Amino acid sequence: MKLFIVAIDEPIYLNRYVRRLIERFDGEVVGVAKLTARRRRRTLPATAALALLALVVFSPRDLMRLIGLKLRELAAGVLPVPTRHTLADICRELRIPFTTIATANAPEFVATIERQGVDVVLNQTPEILRSDILRAPRRCVINRHMAWLPSYRGAWPVFWQFVNGEQRLGLTIHKVDERIDTGPIILREAIARLPDDTVAAAYRRLFERSVELTCDALRRVELDMPTMPNEGPDASCYATPHAGDVARFMLGRRGSPLRRIA
């Protein structure tokens, strides 16, 4: 089976996940594409929200490591400073073709997937995919979502599960359609939230489980095994939290409005 991975470049959690998938599917990963960040002016409230989310999603140690890695990337742009943590570094080490794209919906990228005869595209970006790229692989496009779908569709699902006091945290591999996290479910599982759990610790455990669950899901796709419907009375969708939402959570307070959008 030919697998192509599209991802953002995030070195603490996501890049390690991509590396382990490439190692598990030795010879089957035919390419990796990095989705480049769009150059857009972010508002001050949005910047504040993302800064606070970083304090929640990363442990203090990982946050310091992330800052150090980003500074190293900047230095590597002007000095002969080697890096080993980026998607490009990982692909170079493991001898996987690597490219950067502005959007997976671009006709040129769609043509690449079709020309290479890719069976499955694993999309690990927040981009909404359109029909052309969804039809390009021989089998499907899949996504890893950190919630028990159809609950907690949308942005920052682990954060929202903590906000709402969920005692079990979900993980789903599903086929992608043109809407937000609504495609048929291939596999899903839940892990217990520990008494002293943090969002950062939960992220780490969920990413550890993600590798095995993704591998199992891909084998199910390869065998044309049936999927599960991604619908039900517990369906919900959440937007990116505002700075106030994150601040209330960090202070241990409940507040409203929560950013549930469906």
PDB file of C-alpha atoms in Angstrom:
ATOM      1  CA  MET A   1       0.000   0.000   0.000  1.00  0.00           C
ATOM      2  CA  LYS A   2       1.298   3.433  -0.938  1.00  0.00           C
ATOM      3  CA  LEU A   3       0.880   5.999   1.851  1.00  0.00           C
ATOM      4  CA  PHE A   4       1.456   9.745   1.522  1.00  0.00           C
ATOM      5  CA  ILE A   5       1.561  11.966   4.634  1.00  0.00           C
ATOM      6  CA  VAL A   6       0.591  15.647   4.687  1.00  0.00           C
ATOM      7  CA  ALA A   7       1.402  17.425   7.947  1.00  0.00           C
ATOM      8  CA  ILE A   8       2.322  20.638   9.653  1.00  0.00           C
ATOM      9  CA  ASP A   9       5.810  20.876  11.160  1.00  0.00           C
ATOM     10  CA  GLU A  10       5.366  20.453  14.939  1.00  0.00           C
ATOM     11  CA  PRO A  11       8.422  18.874  16.584  1.00  0.00           C
ATOM     12  CA  ILE A  12       7.184  17.924  20.057  1.00  0.00           C
ATOM     13  CA  TYR A  13       4.266  15.614  19.281  1.00  0.00           C
ATOM     14  CA  LEU A  14       3.419  15.420  15.594  1.00  0.00           C
ATOM     15  CA  ASN A  15       6.838  14.957  13.996  1.00  0.00           C
ATOM     16  CA  ARG A  16       7.605  12.042  16.329  1.00  0.00           C
ATOM     17  CA  TYR A  17       4.302  10.460  15.309  1.00  0.00           C
ATOM     18  CA  VAL A  18       5.184  10.875  11.621  1.00  0.00           C
ATOM     19  CA  ARG A  19       8.645   9.385  12.179  1.00  0.00           C
ATOM     20  CA  ARG A  20       7.239   6.308  13.893  1.00  0.00           C
ATOM     21  CA  LEU A  21       4.675   5.779  11.141  1.00  0.00           C
ATOM     22  CA  ILE A  22       7.378   5.939   8.480  1.00  0.00           C
ATOM     23  CA  GLU A  23       9.435   3.418  10.431  1.00  0.00           C
ATOM     24  CA  ARG A  24       6.449   1.091  10.875  1.00  0.00           C
ATOM     25  CA  PHE A  25       5.447   1.299   7.207  1.00  0.00           C
ATOM     26  CA  ASP A  26       8.940   0.778   5.874  1.00  0.00           C
ATOM     27  CA  GLY A  27       8.861   1.051   2.099  1.00  0.00           C
ATOM     28  CA  GLU A  28       5.171   1.997   1.950  1.00  0.00           C
ATOM     29  CA  VAL A  29       5.418   5.738   2.664  1.00  0.00           C
ATOM     30  CA  VAL A  30       6.067   7.275  -0.751  1.00  0.00           C
ATOM     31  CA  GLY A  31       6.218  10.910   0.303  1.00  0.00           C
ATOM     32  CA  VAL A  32       5.695  13.574   2.956  1.00  0.00           C
ATOM     33  CA  ALA A  33       4.432  17.090   2.287  1.00  0.00           C
ATOM     34  CA  LYS A  34       4.752  19.902   4.797  1.00  0.00           C
ATOM     35  CA  LEU A  35       1.892  22.390   4.753  1.00  0.00           C
ATOM     36  CA  THR A  36       3.520  25.793   5.098  1.00  0.00           C
ATOM     37  CA  ALA A  37       2.010  28.332   7.465  1.00  0.00           C
ATOM     38  CA  ARG A  38      -0.064  30.975   5.756  1.00  0.00           C
ATOM     39  CA  ARG A  39       1.254  34.492   6.104  1.00  0.00           C
ATOM     40  CA  ARG A  40      -1.635  36.306   7.689  1.00  0.00           C
ATOM     41  CA  ARG A  41      -1.955  38.981  10.307  1.00  0.00           C
ATOM     42  CA  ARG A  42      -3.243  37.476  13.541  1.00  0.00           C
ATOM     43  CA  THR A  43      -5.282  39.622  15.903  1.00  0.00           C
ATOM     44  CA  LEU A  44      -4.025  40.315  19.413  1.00  0.00           C
ATOM     45  CA  PRO A  45      -6.818  38.257  21.059  1.00  0.00           C
ATOM     46  CA  ALA A  46      -6.070  35.297  18.772  1.00  0.00           C
ATOM     47  CA  THR A  47      -2.349  35.561  19.550  1.00  0.00           C
ATOM     48  CA  ALA A  48      -3.104  35.672  23.275  1.00  0.00           C
ATOM     49  CA  ALA A  49      -5.305  32.585  23.007  1.00  0.00           C
ATOM     50  CA  LEU A  50      -2.617  30.591  21.180  1.00  0.00           C
ATOM     51  CA  ALA A  51       0.042  31.677  23.676  1.00  0.00           C
ATOM     52  CA  LEU A  52      -2.098  30.500  26.594  1.00  0.00           C
ATOM     53  CA  LEU A  53      -2.923  27.257  24.789  1.00  0.00           C
ATOM     54  CA  ALA A  54       0.797  26.575  24.409  1.00  0.00           C
ATOM     55  CA  LEU A  55       1.135  26.781  28.201  1.00  0.00           C
ATOM     56  CA  VAL A  56      -1.600  24.163  28.528  1.00  0.00           C
ATOM     57  CA  VAL A  57      -0.756  21.805  25.665  1.00  0.00           C
ATOM     58  CA  PHE A  58       3.001  21.589  26.344  1.00  0.00           C
ATOM     59  CA  SER A  59       4.640  20.724  29.633  1.00  0.00           C
ATOM     60  CA  PRO A  60       7.105  23.375  30.893  1.00  0.00           C
ATOM     61  CA  ARG A  61       9.992  21.179  29.780  1.00  0.00           C
ATOM     62  CA  ASP A  62       8.528  20.588  26.316  1.00  0.00           C
ATOM     63  CA  LEU A  63       7.662  24.256  25.920  1.00  0.00           C
ATOM     64  CA  MET A  64      11.256  25.261  26.631  1.00  0.00           C
ATOM     65  CA  ARG A  65      12.425  22.580  24.213  1.00  0.00           C
ATOM     66  CA  LEU A  66      10.020  23.852  21.551  1.00  0.00           C
ATOM     67  CA  ILE A  67      11.317  27.404  21.931  1.00  0.00           C
ATOM     68  CA  GLY A  68      14.893  26.136  21.690  1.00  0.00           C
ATOM     69  CA  LEU A  69      14.156  24.143  18.541  1.00  0.00           C
ATOM     70  CA  LYS A  70      12.451  27.102  16.879  1.00  0.00           C
ATOM     71  CA  LEU A  71      15.413  29.341  17.713  1.00  0.00           C
ATOM     72  CA  ARG A  72      17.708  26.703  16.233  1.00  0.00           C
ATOM     73  CA  GLU A  73      15.650  26.713  13.040  1.00  0.00           C
ATOM     74  CA  LEU A  74      16.019  30.482  12.800  1.00  0.00           C
ATOM     75  CA  ALA A  75      19.761  30.209  13.333  1.00  0.00           C
ATOM     76  CA  ALA A  76      20.015  27.479  10.690  1.00  0.00           C
ATOM     77  CA  GLY A  77      18.603  29.937   8.176  1.00  0.00           C
ATOM     78  CA  VAL A  78      21.693  32.139   8.401  1.00  0.00           C
ATOM     79  CA  LEU A  79      24.379  29.948  10.000  1.00  0.00           C
ATOM     80  CA  PRO A  80      25.696  26.406   9.415  1.00  0.00           C
ATOM     81  CA  VAL A  81      23.692  25.050  12.357  1.00  0.00           C
ATOM     82  CA  PRO A  82      22.354  21.499  11.841  1.00  0.00           C
ATOM     83  CA  THR A  83      18.819  20.496  12.809  1.00  0.00           C
ATOM     84  CA  ARG A  84      17.351  17.021  13.262  1.00  0.00           C
ATOM     85  CA  HIS A  85      13.798  17.680  14.405  1.00  0.00           C
ATOM     86  CA  THR A  86      11.940  19.056  11.379  1.00  0.00           C
ATOM     87  CA  LEU A  87       9.874  17.019   8.936  1.00  0.00           C
ATOM     88  CA  ALA A  88      12.520  17.693   6.294  1.00  0.00           C
ATOM     89  CA  ASP A  89      15.232  16.355   8.622  1.00  0.00           C
ATOM     90  CA  ILE A  90      13.256  13.208   9.392  1.00  0.00           C
ATOM     91  CA  CYS A  91      12.558  12.524   5.717  1.00  0.00           C
ATOM     92  CA  ARG A  92      16.178  13.111   4.773  1.00  0.00           C
ATOM     93  CA  GLU A  93      17.333  10.675   7.471  1.00  0.00           C
ATOM     94  CA  LEU A  94      14.783   8.010   6.496  1.00  0.00           C
ATOM     95  CA  ARG A  95      15.158   8.649   2.748  1.00  0.00           C
ATOM     96  CA  ILE A  96      11.563   9.652   2.123  1.00  0.00           C
ATOM     97  CA  PRO A  97      10.724  12.149  -0.664  1.00  0.00           C
ATOM     98  CA  PHE A  98       9.809  15.484   0.929  1.00  0.00           C
ATOM     99  CA  THR A  99       8.144  18.610  -0.386  1.00  0.00           C
ATOM    100  CA  THR A 100       6.414  21.729   0.887  1.00  0.00           C
ATOM    101  CA  ILE A 101       2.976  22.841  -0.249  1.00  0.00           C
ATOM    102  CA  ALA A 102       0.832  25.909   0.336  1.00  0.00           C
ATOM    103  CA  THR A 103      -2.374  23.870   0.136  1.00  0.00           C
ATOM    104  CA  ALA A 104      -3.250  20.231  -0.390  1.00  0.00           C
ATOM    105  CA  ASN A 105      -6.079  21.399  -2.640  1.00  0.00           C
ATOM    106  CA  ALA A 106      -3.679  22.717  -5.295  1.00  0.00           C
ATOM    107  CA  PRO A 107      -4.132  21.048  -8.710  1.00  0.00           C
ATOM    108  CA  GLU A 108      -0.398  20.308  -8.868  1.00  0.00           C
ATOM    109  CA  PHE A 109      -0.495  18.371  -5.592  1.00  0.00           C
ATOM    110  CA  VAL A 110      -3.646  16.516  -6.633  1.00  0.00           C
ATOM    111  CA  ALA A 111      -1.837  15.522  -9.832  1.00  0.00           C
ATOM    112  CA  THR A 112       1.157  14.299  -7.818  1.00  0.00           C
ATOM    113  CA  ILE A 113      -1.018  11.997  -5.712  1.00  0.00           C
ATOM    114  CA  GLU A 114      -2.718  10.623  -8.819  1.00  0.00           C
ATOM    115  CA  ARG A 115       0.524  10.211 -10.760  1.00  0.00           C
ATOM    116  CA  GLN A 116       2.210   8.278  -7.938  1.00  0.00           C
ATOM    117  CA  GLY A 117      -0.738   5.936  -7.539  1.00  0.00           C
ATOM    118  CA  VAL A 118      -1.079   6.757  -3.841  1.00  0.00           C
ATOM    119  CA  ASP A 119      -3.563   4.519  -2.035  1.00  0.00           C
ATOM    120  CA  VAL A 120      -4.087   6.550   1.147  1.00  0.00           C
ATOM    121  CA  VAL A 121      -3.297  10.130   2.130  1.00  0.00           C
ATOM    122  CA  LEU A 122      -2.925  10.777   5.866  1.00  0.00           C
ATOM    123  CA  ASN A 123      -3.855  14.406   6.475  1.00  0.00           C
ATOM    124  CA  GLN A 124      -2.423  15.930   9.668  1.00  0.00           C
ATOM    125  CA  THR A 125      -3.233  19.569   9.010  1.00  0.00           C
ATOM    126  CA  PRO A 126      -6.168  21.828   9.927  1.00  0.00           C
ATOM    127  CA  GLU A 127      -6.921  22.501   6.267  1.00  0.00           C
ATOM    128  CA  ILE A 128     -10.398  21.714   4.926  1.00  0.00           C
ATOM    129  CA  LEU A 129      -9.897  19.436   1.930  1.00  0.00           C
ATOM    130  CA  ARG A 130     -11.936  19.682  -1.248  1.00  0.00           C
ATOM    131  CA  SER A 131     -13.320  17.048  -3.563  1.00  0.00           C
ATOM    132  CA  ASP A 132     -10.396  16.884  -6.007  1.00  0.00           C
ATOM    133  CA  ILE A 133      -7.804  15.866  -3.415  1.00  0.00           C
ATOM    134  CA  LEU A 134     -10.292  13.615  -1.619  1.00  0.00           C
ATOM    135  CA  ARG A 135     -10.789  11.677  -4.866  1.00  0.00           C
ATOM    136  CA  ALA A 136      -7.098  11.628  -5.806  1.00  0.00           C
ATOM    137  CA  PRO A 137      -5.877   8.595  -3.792  1.00  0.00           C
ATOM    138  CA  ARG A 138      -7.019   5.155  -4.868  1.00  0.00           C
ATOM    139  CA  ARG A 139      -8.694   4.442  -1.534  1.00  0.00           C
ATOM    140  CA  CYS A 140      -9.210   7.476   0.695  1.00  0.00           C
ATOM    141  CA  VAL A 141      -7.849  10.343   2.751  1.00  0.00           C
ATOM    142  CA  ILE A 142      -7.756   9.678   6.504  1.00  0.00           C
ATOM    143  CA  ASN A 143      -7.291  11.812   9.606  1.00  0.00           C
ATOM    144  CA  ARG A 144      -6.300  11.219  13.233  1.00  0.00           C
ATOM    145  CA  HIS A 145      -8.576  13.165  15.586  1.00  0.00           C
ATOM    146  CA  MET A 146      -8.108  13.294  19.345  1.00  0.00           C
ATOM    147  CA  ALA A 147     -11.697  12.724  20.425  1.00  0.00           C
ATOM    148  CA  TRP A 148     -14.331  10.001  20.417  1.00  0.00           C
ATOM    149  CA  LEU A 149     -16.160  11.117  17.298  1.00  0.00           C
ATOM    150  CA  PRO A 150     -18.801  12.295  16.647  1.00  0.00           C
ATOM    151  CA  SER A 151     -18.243  14.181  19.922  1.00  0.00           C
ATOM    152  CA  TYR A 152     -15.741  17.053  19.963  1.00  0.00           C
ATOM    153  CA  ARG A 153     -15.340  17.628  16.278  1.00  0.00           C
ATOM    154  CA  GLY A 154     -13.350  20.704  15.362  1.00  0.00           C
ATOM    155  CA  ALA A 155     -10.469  22.518  17.024  1.00  0.00           C
ATOM    156  CA  TRP A 156      -8.498  21.651  20.174  1.00  0.00           C
ATOM    157  CA  PRO A 157     -10.602  18.627  21.185  1.00  0.00           C
ATOM    158  CA  VAL A 158      -8.368  17.520  24.065  1.00  0.00           C
ATOM    159  CA  PHE A 159      -8.599  20.946  25.675  1.00  0.00           C
ATOM    160  CA  TRP A 160     -12.395  20.956  25.389  1.00  0.00           C
ATOM    161  CA  GLN A 161     -12.673  17.455  26.839  1.00  0.00           C
ATOM    162  CA  PHE A 162     -10.754  18.662  29.893  1.00  0.00           C
ATOM    163  CA  VAL A 163     -12.861  21.818  30.150  1.00  0.00           C
ATOM    164  CA  ASN A 164     -16.044  19.746  30.162  1.00  0.00           C
ATOM    165  CA  GLY A 165     -14.726  17.325  32.760  1.00  0.00           C
ATOM    166  CA  GLU A 166     -14.702  14.214  30.583  1.00  0.00           C
ATOM    167  CA  GLN A 167     -13.262  11.214  32.417  1.00  0.00           C
ATOM    168  CA  ARG A 168     -12.377   9.343  29.241  1.00  0.00           C
ATOM    169  CA  LEU A 169     -10.475  10.886  26.340  1.00  0.00           C
ATOM    170  CA  GLY A 170     -11.090   9.742  22.796  1.00  0.00           C
ATOM    171  CA  LEU A 171      -8.963   9.003  19.753  1.00  0.00           C
ATOM    172  CA  THR A 172     -10.417   8.374  16.290  1.00  0.00           C
ATOM    173  CA  ILE A 173      -9.070   7.511  12.849  1.00  0.00           C
ATOM    174  CA  HIS A 174     -11.642   8.422  10.209  1.00  0.00           C
ATOM    175  CA  LYS A 175     -12.020   8.974   6.506  1.00  0.00           C
ATOM    176  CA  VAL A 176     -12.047  12.620   5.465  1.00  0.00           C
ATOM    177  CA  ASP A 177     -14.889  14.342   3.658  1.00  0.00           C
ATOM    178  CA  GLU A 178     -15.450  18.008   2.814  1.00  0.00           C
ATOM    179  CA  ARG A 179     -16.828  18.877   6.249  1.00  0.00           C
ATOM    180  CA  ILE A 180     -15.154  19.069   9.657  1.00  0.00           C
ATOM    181  CA  ASP A 181     -14.407  15.626  11.153  1.00  0.00           C
ATOM    182  CA  THR A 182     -17.588  14.044   9.791  1.00  0.00           C
ATOM    183  CA  GLY A 183     -16.212  11.249   7.584  1.00  0.00           C
ATOM    184  CA  PRO A 184     -16.845   7.544   8.305  1.00  0.00           C
ATOM    185  CA  ILE A 185     -15.021   6.176  11.356  1.00  0.00           C
ATOM    186  CA  ILE A 186     -12.405   3.483  10.736  1.00  0.00           C
ATOM    187  CA  LEU A 187     -11.282   2.906  14.334  1.00  0.00           C
ATOM    188  CA  ARG A 188     -11.570   4.668  17.666  1.00  0.00           C
ATOM    189  CA  GLU A 189     -10.636   4.046  21.264  1.00  0.00           C
ATOM    190  CA  ALA A 190     -10.694   5.831  24.602  1.00  0.00           C
ATOM    191  CA  ILE A 191      -8.157   6.185  27.381  1.00  0.00           C
ATOM    192  CA  ALA A 192      -8.874   6.978  31.009  1.00  0.00           C
ATOM    193  CA  ARG A 193      -8.218  10.456  32.304  1.00  0.00           C
ATOM    194  CA  LEU A 194      -5.929  10.092  35.321  1.00  0.00           C
ATOM    195  CA  PRO A 195      -6.658  11.786  38.672  1.00  0.00           C
ATOM    196  CA  ASP A 196      -3.705  14.168  38.372  1.00  0.00           C
ATOM    197  CA  ASP A 197      -3.835  14.428  34.580  1.00  0.00           C
ATOM    198  CA  THR A 198      -2.841  17.510  32.639  1.00  0.00           C
ATOM    199  CA  VAL A 199      -3.667  18.379  29.048  1.00  0.00           C
ATOM    200  CA  ALA A 200       0.023  18.040  28.162  1.00  0.00           C
ATOM    201  CA  ALA A 201       0.292  14.584  29.742  1.00  0.00           C
ATOM    202  CA  ALA A 202      -2.871  13.484  27.949  1.00  0.00           C
ATOM    203  CA  TYR A 203      -1.474  14.716  24.619  1.00  0.00           C
ATOM    204  CA  ARG A 204       1.629  12.616  25.143  1.00  0.00           C
ATOM    205  CA  ARG A 205      -0.356   9.469  25.950  1.00  0.00           C
ATOM    206  CA  LEU A 206      -2.773   9.999  23.073  1.00  0.00           C
ATOM    207  CA  PHE A 207       0.064  10.453  20.597  1.00  0.00           C
ATOM    208  CA  GLU A 208       1.695   7.270  21.908  1.00  0.00           C
ATOM    209  CA  ARG A 209      -1.527   5.373  21.206  1.00  0.00           C
ATOM    210  CA  SER A 210      -1.996   7.136  17.866  1.00  0.00           C
ATOM    211  CA  VAL A 211       0.753   5.200  16.116  1.00  0.00           C
ATOM    212  CA  GLU A 212      -0.715   1.766  16.800  1.00  0.00           C
ATOM    213  CA  LEU A 213      -4.274   2.894  16.118  1.00  0.00           C
ATOM    214  CA  THR A 214      -3.250   4.479  12.801  1.00  0.00           C
ATOM    215  CA  CYS A 215      -1.434   1.307  11.759  1.00  0.00           C
ATOM    216  CA  ASP A 216      -4.476  -0.815  12.595  1.00  0.00           C
ATOM    217  CA  ALA A 217      -6.757   1.600  10.738  1.00  0.00           C
ATOM    218  CA  LEU A 218      -4.582   1.541   7.628  1.00  0.00           C
ATOM    219  CA  ARG A 219      -4.647  -2.245   7.576  1.00  0.00           C
ATOM    220  CA  ARG A 220      -8.435  -2.142   7.830  1.00  0.00           C
ATOM    221  CA  VAL A 221      -8.521   0.230   4.854  1.00  0.00           C
ATOM    222  CA  GLU A 222      -6.222  -2.088   2.927  1.00  0.00           C
ATOM    223  CA  LEU A 223      -8.569  -5.016   3.619  1.00  0.00           C
ATOM    224  CA  ASP A 224     -11.684  -2.977   2.708  1.00  0.00           C
ATOM    225  CA  MET A 225     -13.181  -3.597   6.138  1.00  0.00           C
ATOM    226  CA  PRO A 226     -16.418  -1.780   7.024  1.00  0.00           C
ATOM    227  CA  THR A 227     -16.455   1.636   8.680  1.00  0.00           C
ATOM    228  CA  MET A 228     -18.759   3.058  11.364  1.00  0.00           C
ATOM    229  CA  PRO A 229     -21.148   5.996  10.915  1.00  0.00           C
ATOM    230  CA  ASN A 230     -19.847   9.295  12.254  1.00  0.00           C
ATOM    231  CA  GLU A 231     -23.132  10.599  13.603  1.00  0.00           C
ATOM    232  CA  GLY A 232     -25.396  10.409  16.622  1.00  0.00           C
ATOM    233  CA  PRO A 233     -27.119  12.423  19.343  1.00  0.00           C
ATOM    234  CA  ASP A 234     -23.800  13.155  21.071  1.00  0.00           C
ATOM    235  CA  ALA A 235     -22.322  14.886  17.998  1.00  0.00           C
ATOM    236  CA  SER A 236     -20.708  18.247  18.759  1.00  0.00           C
ATOM    237  CA  CYS A 237     -18.212  20.645  17.231  1.00  0.00           C
ATOM    238  CA  TYR A 238     -15.954  23.173  18.960  1.00  0.00           C
ATOM    239  CA  ALA A 239     -14.055  26.215  17.741  1.00  0.00           C
ATOM    240  CA  THR A 240     -10.646  27.480  18.822  1.00  0.00           C
ATOM    241  CA  PRO A 241     -10.989  28.722  22.425  1.00  0.00           C
ATOM    242  CA  HIS A 242     -10.723  32.387  23.252  1.00  0.00           C
ATOM    243  CA  ALA A 243      -8.055  33.604  25.641  1.00  0.00           C
ATOM    244  CA  GLY A 244     -10.682  33.932  28.366  1.00  0.00           C
ATOM    245  CA  ASP A 245     -11.689  30.274  27.972  1.00  0.00           C
ATOM    246  CA  VAL A 246      -8.097  29.158  28.424  1.00  0.00           C
ATOM    247  CA  ALA A 247      -7.467  31.530  31.323  1.00  0.00           C
ATOM    248  CA  ARG A 248     -10.557  30.286  33.185  1.00  0.00           C
ATOM    249  CA  PHE A 249      -9.438  26.705  32.676  1.00  0.00           C
ATOM    250  CA  MET A 250      -5.927  27.469  33.940  1.00  0.00           C
ATOM    251  CA  LEU A 251      -7.423  29.119  37.026  1.00  0.00           C
ATOM    252  CA  GLY A 252      -9.711  26.165  37.632  1.00  0.00           C
ATOM    253  CA  ARG A 253     -12.879  28.107  36.979  1.00  0.00           C
ATOM    254  CA  ARG A 254     -15.932  27.281  34.934  1.00  0.00           C
ATOM    255  CA  GLY A 255     -17.185  30.001  32.652  1.00  0.00           C
ATOM    256  CA  SER A 256     -19.247  30.714  29.596  1.00  0.00           C
ATOM    257  CA  PRO A 257     -19.661  30.992  26.759  1.00  0.00           C
ATOM    258  CA  LEU A 258     -17.857  27.835  25.689  1.00  0.00           C
ATOM    259  CA  ARG A 259     -16.926  27.723  22.009  1.00  0.00           C
ATOM    260  CA  ARG A 260     -19.282  24.946  21.017  1.00  0.00           C
ATOM    261  CA  ILE A 261     -20.552  25.664  17.527  1.00  0.00           C
ATOM    262  CA  ALA A 262     -22.780  22.645  16.902  1.00  0.00           C
TER     263      ALA A 262
END
